[in-house]
Short mmCIF file of C-alpha atoms in Angstrom, two decimals:
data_model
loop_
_atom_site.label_atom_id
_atom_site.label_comp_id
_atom_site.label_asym_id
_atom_site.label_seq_id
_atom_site.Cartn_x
_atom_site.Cartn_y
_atom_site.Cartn_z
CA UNK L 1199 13.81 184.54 -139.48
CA UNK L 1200 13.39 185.17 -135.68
CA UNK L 1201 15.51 186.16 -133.50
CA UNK L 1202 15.03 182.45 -131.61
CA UNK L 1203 15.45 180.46 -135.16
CA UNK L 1204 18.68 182.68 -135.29
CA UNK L 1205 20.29 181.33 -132.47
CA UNK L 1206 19.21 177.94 -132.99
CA UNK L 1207 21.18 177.96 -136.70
CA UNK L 1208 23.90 179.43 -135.07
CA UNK L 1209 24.36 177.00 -132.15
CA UNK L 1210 23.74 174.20 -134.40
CA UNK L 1211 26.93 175.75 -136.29
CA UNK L 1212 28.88 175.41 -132.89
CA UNK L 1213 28.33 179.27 -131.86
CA UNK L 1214 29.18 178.50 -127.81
CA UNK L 1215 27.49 182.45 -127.64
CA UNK L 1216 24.69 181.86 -129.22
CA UNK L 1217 24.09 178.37 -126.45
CA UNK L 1218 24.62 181.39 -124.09
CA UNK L 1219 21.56 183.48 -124.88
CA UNK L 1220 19.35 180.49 -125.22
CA UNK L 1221 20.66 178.97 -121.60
CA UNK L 1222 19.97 182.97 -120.33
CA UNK L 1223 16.51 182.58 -122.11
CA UNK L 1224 15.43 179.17 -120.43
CA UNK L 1225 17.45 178.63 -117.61
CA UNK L 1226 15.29 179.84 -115.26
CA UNK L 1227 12.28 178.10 -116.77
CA UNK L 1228 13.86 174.72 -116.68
CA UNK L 1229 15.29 174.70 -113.17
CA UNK L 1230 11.75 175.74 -111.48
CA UNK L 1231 10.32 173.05 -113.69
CA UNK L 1232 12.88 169.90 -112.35
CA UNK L 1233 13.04 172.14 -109.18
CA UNK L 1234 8.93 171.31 -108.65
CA UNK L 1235 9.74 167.64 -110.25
CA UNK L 1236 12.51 166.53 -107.95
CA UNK L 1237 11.57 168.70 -104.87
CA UNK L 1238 15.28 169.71 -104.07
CA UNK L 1239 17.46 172.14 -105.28
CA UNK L 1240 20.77 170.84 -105.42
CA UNK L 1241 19.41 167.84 -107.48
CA UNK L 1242 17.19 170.11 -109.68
CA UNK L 1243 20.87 172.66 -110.22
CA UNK L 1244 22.56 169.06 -111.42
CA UNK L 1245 19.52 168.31 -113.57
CA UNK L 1246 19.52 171.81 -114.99
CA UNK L 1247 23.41 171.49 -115.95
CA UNK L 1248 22.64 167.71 -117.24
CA UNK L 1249 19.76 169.10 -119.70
CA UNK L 1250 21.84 172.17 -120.95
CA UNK L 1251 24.79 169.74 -121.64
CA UNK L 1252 22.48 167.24 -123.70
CA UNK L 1253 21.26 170.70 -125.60
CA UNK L 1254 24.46 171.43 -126.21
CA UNK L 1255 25.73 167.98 -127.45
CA UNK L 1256 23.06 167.18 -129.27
CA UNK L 1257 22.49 170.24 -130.73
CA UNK L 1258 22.70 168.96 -134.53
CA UNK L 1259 19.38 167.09 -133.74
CA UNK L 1260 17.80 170.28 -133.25
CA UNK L 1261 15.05 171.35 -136.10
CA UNK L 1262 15.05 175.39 -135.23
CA UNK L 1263 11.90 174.90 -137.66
CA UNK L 1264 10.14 173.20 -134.83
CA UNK L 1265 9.02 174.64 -130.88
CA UNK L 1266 11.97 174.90 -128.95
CA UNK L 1267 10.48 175.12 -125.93
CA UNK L 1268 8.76 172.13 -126.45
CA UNK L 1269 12.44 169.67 -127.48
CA UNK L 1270 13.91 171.91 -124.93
CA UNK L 1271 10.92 170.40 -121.98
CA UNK L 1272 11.52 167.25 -123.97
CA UNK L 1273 15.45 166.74 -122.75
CA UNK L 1274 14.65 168.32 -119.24
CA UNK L 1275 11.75 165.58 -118.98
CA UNK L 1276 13.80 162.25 -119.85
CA UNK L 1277 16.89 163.86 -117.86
CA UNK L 1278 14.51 163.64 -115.12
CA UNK L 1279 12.86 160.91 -115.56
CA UNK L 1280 16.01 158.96 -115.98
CA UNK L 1281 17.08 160.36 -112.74
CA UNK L 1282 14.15 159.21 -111.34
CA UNK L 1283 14.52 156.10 -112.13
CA UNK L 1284 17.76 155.93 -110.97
CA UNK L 1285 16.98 157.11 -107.51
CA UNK L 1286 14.17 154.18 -107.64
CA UNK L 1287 11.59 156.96 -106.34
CA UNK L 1288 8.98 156.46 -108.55
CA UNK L 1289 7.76 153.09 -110.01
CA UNK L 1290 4.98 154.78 -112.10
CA UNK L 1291 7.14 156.39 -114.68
CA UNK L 1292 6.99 153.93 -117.66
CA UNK L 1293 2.94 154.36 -117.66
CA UNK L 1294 3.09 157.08 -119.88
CA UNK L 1295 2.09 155.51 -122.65
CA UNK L 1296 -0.90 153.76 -121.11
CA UNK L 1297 -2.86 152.05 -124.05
CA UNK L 1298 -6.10 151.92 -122.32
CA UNK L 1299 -5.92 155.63 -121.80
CA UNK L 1300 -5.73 156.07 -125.64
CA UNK L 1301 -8.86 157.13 -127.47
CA UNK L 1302 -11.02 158.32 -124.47
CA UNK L 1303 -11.84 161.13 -124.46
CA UNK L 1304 -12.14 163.90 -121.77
CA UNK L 1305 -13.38 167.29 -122.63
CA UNK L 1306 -11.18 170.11 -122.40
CA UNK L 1307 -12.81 172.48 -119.96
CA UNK L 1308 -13.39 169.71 -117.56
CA UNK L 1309 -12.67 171.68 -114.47
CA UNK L 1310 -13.05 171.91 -110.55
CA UNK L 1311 -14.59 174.36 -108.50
CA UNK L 1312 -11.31 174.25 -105.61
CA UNK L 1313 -10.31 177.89 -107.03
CA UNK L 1314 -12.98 179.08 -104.41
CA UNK L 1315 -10.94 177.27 -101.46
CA UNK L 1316 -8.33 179.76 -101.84
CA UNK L 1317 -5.43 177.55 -102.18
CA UNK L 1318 -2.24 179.50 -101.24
CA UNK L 1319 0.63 178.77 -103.25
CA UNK L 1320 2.39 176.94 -100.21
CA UNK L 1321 -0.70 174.41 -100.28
CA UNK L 1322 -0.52 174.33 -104.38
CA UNK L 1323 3.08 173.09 -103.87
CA UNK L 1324 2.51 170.65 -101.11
CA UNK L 1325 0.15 169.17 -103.25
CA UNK L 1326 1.88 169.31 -106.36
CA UNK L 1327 4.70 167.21 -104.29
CA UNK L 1328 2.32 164.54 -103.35
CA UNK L 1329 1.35 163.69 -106.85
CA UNK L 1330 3.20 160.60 -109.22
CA UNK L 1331 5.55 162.18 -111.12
CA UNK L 1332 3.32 161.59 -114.23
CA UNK L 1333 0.64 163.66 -113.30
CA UNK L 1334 3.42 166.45 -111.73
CA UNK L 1335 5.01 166.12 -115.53
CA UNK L 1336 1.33 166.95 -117.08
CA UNK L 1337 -0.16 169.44 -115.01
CA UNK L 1338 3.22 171.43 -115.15
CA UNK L 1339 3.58 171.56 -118.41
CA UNK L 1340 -0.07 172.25 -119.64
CA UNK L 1341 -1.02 174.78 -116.83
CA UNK L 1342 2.49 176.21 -115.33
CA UNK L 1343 4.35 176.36 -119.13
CA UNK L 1344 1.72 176.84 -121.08
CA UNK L 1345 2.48 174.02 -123.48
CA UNK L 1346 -0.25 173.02 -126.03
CA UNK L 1347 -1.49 169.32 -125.62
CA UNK L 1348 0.29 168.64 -129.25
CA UNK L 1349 3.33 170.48 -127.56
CA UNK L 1350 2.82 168.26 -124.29
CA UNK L 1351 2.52 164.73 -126.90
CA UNK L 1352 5.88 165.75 -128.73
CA UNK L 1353 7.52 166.37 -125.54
CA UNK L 1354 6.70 162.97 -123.99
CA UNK L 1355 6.32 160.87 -126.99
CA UNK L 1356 2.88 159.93 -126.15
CA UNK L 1357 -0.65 160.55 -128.44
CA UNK L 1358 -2.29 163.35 -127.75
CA UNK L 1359 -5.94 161.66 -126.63
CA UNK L 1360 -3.34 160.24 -124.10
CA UNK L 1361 -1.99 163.51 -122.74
CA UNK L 1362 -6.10 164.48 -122.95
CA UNK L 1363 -6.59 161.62 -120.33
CA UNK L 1364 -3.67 161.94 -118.28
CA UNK L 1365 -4.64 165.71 -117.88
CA UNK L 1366 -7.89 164.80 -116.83
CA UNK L 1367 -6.27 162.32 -113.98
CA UNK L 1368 -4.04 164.53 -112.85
CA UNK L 1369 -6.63 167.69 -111.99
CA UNK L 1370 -8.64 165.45 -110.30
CA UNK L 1371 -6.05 163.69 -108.48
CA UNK L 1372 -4.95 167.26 -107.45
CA UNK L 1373 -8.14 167.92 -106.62
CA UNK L 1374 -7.84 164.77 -104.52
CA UNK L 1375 -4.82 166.15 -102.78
CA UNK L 1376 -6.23 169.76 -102.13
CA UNK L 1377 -9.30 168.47 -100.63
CA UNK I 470 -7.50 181.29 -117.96
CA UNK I 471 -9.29 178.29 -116.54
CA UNK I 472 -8.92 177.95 -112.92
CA UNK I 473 -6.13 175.12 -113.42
CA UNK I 474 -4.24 178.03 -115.18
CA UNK I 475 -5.14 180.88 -112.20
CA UNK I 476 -3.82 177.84 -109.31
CA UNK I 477 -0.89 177.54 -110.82
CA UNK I 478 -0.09 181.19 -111.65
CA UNK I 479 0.07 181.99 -108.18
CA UNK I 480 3.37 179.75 -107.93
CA UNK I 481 5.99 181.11 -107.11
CA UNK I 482 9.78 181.73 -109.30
CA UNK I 483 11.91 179.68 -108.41
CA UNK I 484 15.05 181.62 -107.90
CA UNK I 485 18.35 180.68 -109.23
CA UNK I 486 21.19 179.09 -107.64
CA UNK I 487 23.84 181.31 -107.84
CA UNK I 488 26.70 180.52 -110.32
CA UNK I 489 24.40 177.71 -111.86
CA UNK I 490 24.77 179.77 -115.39
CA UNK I 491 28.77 179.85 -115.38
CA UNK I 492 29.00 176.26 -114.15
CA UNK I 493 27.04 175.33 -117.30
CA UNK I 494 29.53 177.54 -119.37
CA UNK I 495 32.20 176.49 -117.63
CA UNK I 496 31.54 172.76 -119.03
CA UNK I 497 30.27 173.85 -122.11
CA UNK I 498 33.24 175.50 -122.96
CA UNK I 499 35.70 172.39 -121.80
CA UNK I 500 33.71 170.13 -124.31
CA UNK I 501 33.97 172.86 -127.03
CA UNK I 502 37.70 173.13 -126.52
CA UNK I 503 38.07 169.63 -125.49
CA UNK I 504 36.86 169.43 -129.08
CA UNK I 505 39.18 172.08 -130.90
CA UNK I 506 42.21 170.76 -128.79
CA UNK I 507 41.79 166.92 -129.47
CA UNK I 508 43.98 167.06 -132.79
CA UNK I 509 46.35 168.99 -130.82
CA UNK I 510 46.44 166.18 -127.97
CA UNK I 511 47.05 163.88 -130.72
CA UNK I 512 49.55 165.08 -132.26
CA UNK I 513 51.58 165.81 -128.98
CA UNK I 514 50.58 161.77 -127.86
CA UNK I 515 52.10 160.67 -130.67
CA UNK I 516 55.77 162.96 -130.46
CA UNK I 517 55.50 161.64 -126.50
CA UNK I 518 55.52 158.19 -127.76
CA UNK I 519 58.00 159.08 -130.69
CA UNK I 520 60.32 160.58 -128.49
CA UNK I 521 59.48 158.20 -125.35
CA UNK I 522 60.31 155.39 -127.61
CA UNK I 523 63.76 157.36 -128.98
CA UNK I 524 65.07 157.81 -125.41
CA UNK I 525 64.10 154.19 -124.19
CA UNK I 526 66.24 153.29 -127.61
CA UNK I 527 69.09 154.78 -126.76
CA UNK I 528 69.35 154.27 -122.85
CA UNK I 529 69.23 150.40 -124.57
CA UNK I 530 72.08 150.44 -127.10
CA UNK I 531 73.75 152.27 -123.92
CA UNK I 532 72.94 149.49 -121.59
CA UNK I 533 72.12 152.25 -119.20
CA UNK I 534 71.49 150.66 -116.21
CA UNK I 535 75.12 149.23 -115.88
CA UNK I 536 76.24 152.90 -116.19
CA UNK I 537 74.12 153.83 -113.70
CA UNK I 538 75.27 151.43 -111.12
CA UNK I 539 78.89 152.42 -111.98
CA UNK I 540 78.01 155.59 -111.14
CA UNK I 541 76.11 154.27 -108.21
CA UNK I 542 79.09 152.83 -107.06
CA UNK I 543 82.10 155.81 -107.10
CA UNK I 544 79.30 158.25 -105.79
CA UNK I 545 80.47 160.99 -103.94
CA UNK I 546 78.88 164.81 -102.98
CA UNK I 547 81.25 166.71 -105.28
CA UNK I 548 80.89 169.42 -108.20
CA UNK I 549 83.26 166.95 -110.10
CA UNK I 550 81.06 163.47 -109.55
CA UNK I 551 77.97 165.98 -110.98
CA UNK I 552 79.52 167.37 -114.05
CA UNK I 553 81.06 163.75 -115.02
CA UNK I 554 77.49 161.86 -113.72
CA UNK I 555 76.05 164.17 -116.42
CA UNK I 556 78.61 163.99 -118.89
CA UNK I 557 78.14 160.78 -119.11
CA UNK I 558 74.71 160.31 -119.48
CA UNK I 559 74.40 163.03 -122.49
CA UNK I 560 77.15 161.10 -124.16
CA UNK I 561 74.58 158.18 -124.15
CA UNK I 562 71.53 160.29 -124.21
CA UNK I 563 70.75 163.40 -126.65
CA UNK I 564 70.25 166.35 -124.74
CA UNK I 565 67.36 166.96 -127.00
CA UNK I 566 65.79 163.89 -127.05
CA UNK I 567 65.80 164.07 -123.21
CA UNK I 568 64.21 167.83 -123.92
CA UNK I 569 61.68 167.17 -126.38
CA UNK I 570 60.80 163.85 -124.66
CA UNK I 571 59.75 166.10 -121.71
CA UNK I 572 58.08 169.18 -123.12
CA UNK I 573 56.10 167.14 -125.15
CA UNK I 574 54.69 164.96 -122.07
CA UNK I 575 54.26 168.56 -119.89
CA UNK I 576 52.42 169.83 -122.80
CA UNK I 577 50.10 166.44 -122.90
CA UNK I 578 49.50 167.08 -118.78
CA UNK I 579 48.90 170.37 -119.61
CA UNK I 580 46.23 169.92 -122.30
CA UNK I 581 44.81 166.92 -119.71
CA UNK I 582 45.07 169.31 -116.89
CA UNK I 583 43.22 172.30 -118.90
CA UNK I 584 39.90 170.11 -119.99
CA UNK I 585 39.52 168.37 -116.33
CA UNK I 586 39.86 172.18 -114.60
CA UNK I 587 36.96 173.27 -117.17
CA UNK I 588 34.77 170.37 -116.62
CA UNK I 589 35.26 170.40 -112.92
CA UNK I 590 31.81 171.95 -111.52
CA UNK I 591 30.52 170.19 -108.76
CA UNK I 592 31.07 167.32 -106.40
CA UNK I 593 27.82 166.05 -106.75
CA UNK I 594 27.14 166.53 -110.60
CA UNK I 595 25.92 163.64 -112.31
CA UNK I 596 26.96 164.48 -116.00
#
């Protein structure tokens, strides 16, 4: 058993330490993630707390069998998104689960050639800002936290040919924004 | 690395807000000893309302408030009026209901007091 699994059986059990080394271990992940989703810090710190909470209370639903990361992205997601909602910023979030976007395809290594721009990471951001939350959600996950598209599916409850399309969107309306 | 992957490398860590970490702890720990304690809080409701409901008993069978007007009425700033005043109400009243009535509702505050200091992190938290 890993050292991860470990501490999952143990906070299941209640073990407030062993919640401890797993909010050391992801802390930091999770607020630059709602940080870049909500675009302020104070709201991305009350976020942060509001996902770690849910973690914590709902920690019996938590299959240490399964990619922590990926539940873990999961909670901070739908804390957001909730948010979201409730701040009325963003009337796009419920397309998700877009039906039309189901079963087309979009090969993987469809890419752009911007990289020879030179964006600077002040430019990456600004653009990263101007996008729906949706495509934010995507392209943060698959390219910034490394998440598998299967990962990406389970953590928004969507197919995976639909995470395949929405990736596609969101590089090229990026690529819009970089332009 | 695709160049998605090599754009969004060169983002930078976000750093974090300081005392973020022990705010989380702080409220993690009220809800685990909000938890442990509830029994506790319980069991100390239910001897405030035992006791409560002993004292309000006995201040009845008393008729206390004609006492207290009586003693509203020969009032006078003396050592005397005091030690009679409180004669006369423990004559009526159990010391030790009075006593246990009390601790019991301090240690309720208490145990209220403790969980709202732990959850307490920010003004603008939207737990």
């Amino acid at each position: 058993m890993d050292d991860e699994k470990k501490l999952l059986h143990e906070l299941k059990n209640g073990d407030v330490r062993a919640f401890e080394s797993l909010l050391t271990r992801y802390e930091r992940l999770i607020f630059a993630y709602l940080y870049r989703m909500v675009q302020n810090r104070s709201d991305a710190e009350d976020l942060t707390q509001e996902t770690f909470l849910k973690l914590y209370t709902h920690r019996r639903a938590i299959d240490p069998e399964k990619k922590f990361h990926a539940w873990l992205f999961r909670v901070a997601t739908t804390t957001c998104y909730d948010w979201l909602r409730k701040k009325k910023r963003s009337k796009e979030l419920l397309m998700l689960d877009d039906p039309e976007a189901e079963g087309e395809t979009i090969p993987d290594d469809a890419s752009y050639n911007y990289r020879e721009r030179l964006q600077t990471a002040q430019e990456m951001e600004a653009a990263l800002a101007k996008l729906n939350p949706t495509h934010r959600t995507i392209l943060l996950l698959c390219y910034r936290h490394d998440l598998s598209y299967q990962d990406i599916a389970d953590t928004l409850g969507i197919p995976v040919n639909t995470v395949k399309t929405h990736v596609h969107r969101a590089k090229k309306a990026l690529k819009e924004k970089l332009i | 690395m695709d160049s998605h992957s090599q754009l969004f490398v060169g983002l930078s860590d976000e750093t974090m807000p300081s005392g973020l970490h022990e705010r989380i702890m702080h409220k993690v720990m009220a809800r685990h000893y909000a938890k442990l304690s509830f029994p506790f809080f319980l069991l100390f409701l239910g001897s405030t309302i035992l006791s409560g409901w002993r004292v309000w008993t006995k201040l009845a069978e008393a008729d206390f408030l004609s006492i207290v007007r009586a003693l509203d009425e020969s009032f006078e700033w003396s050592f005397s009026f005091a030690s009679d005043s409180a004669a006369t109400v423990f004559s009526v009243l159990p010391l030790y209901s009075l006593a246990m009535f009390c601790i019991n509702v301090a240690i309720v505050l208490y145990l209220i007091a403790i969980v709202r200091h732990w959850s307490k992190i920010s003004p603008t938290s939207i737990v």
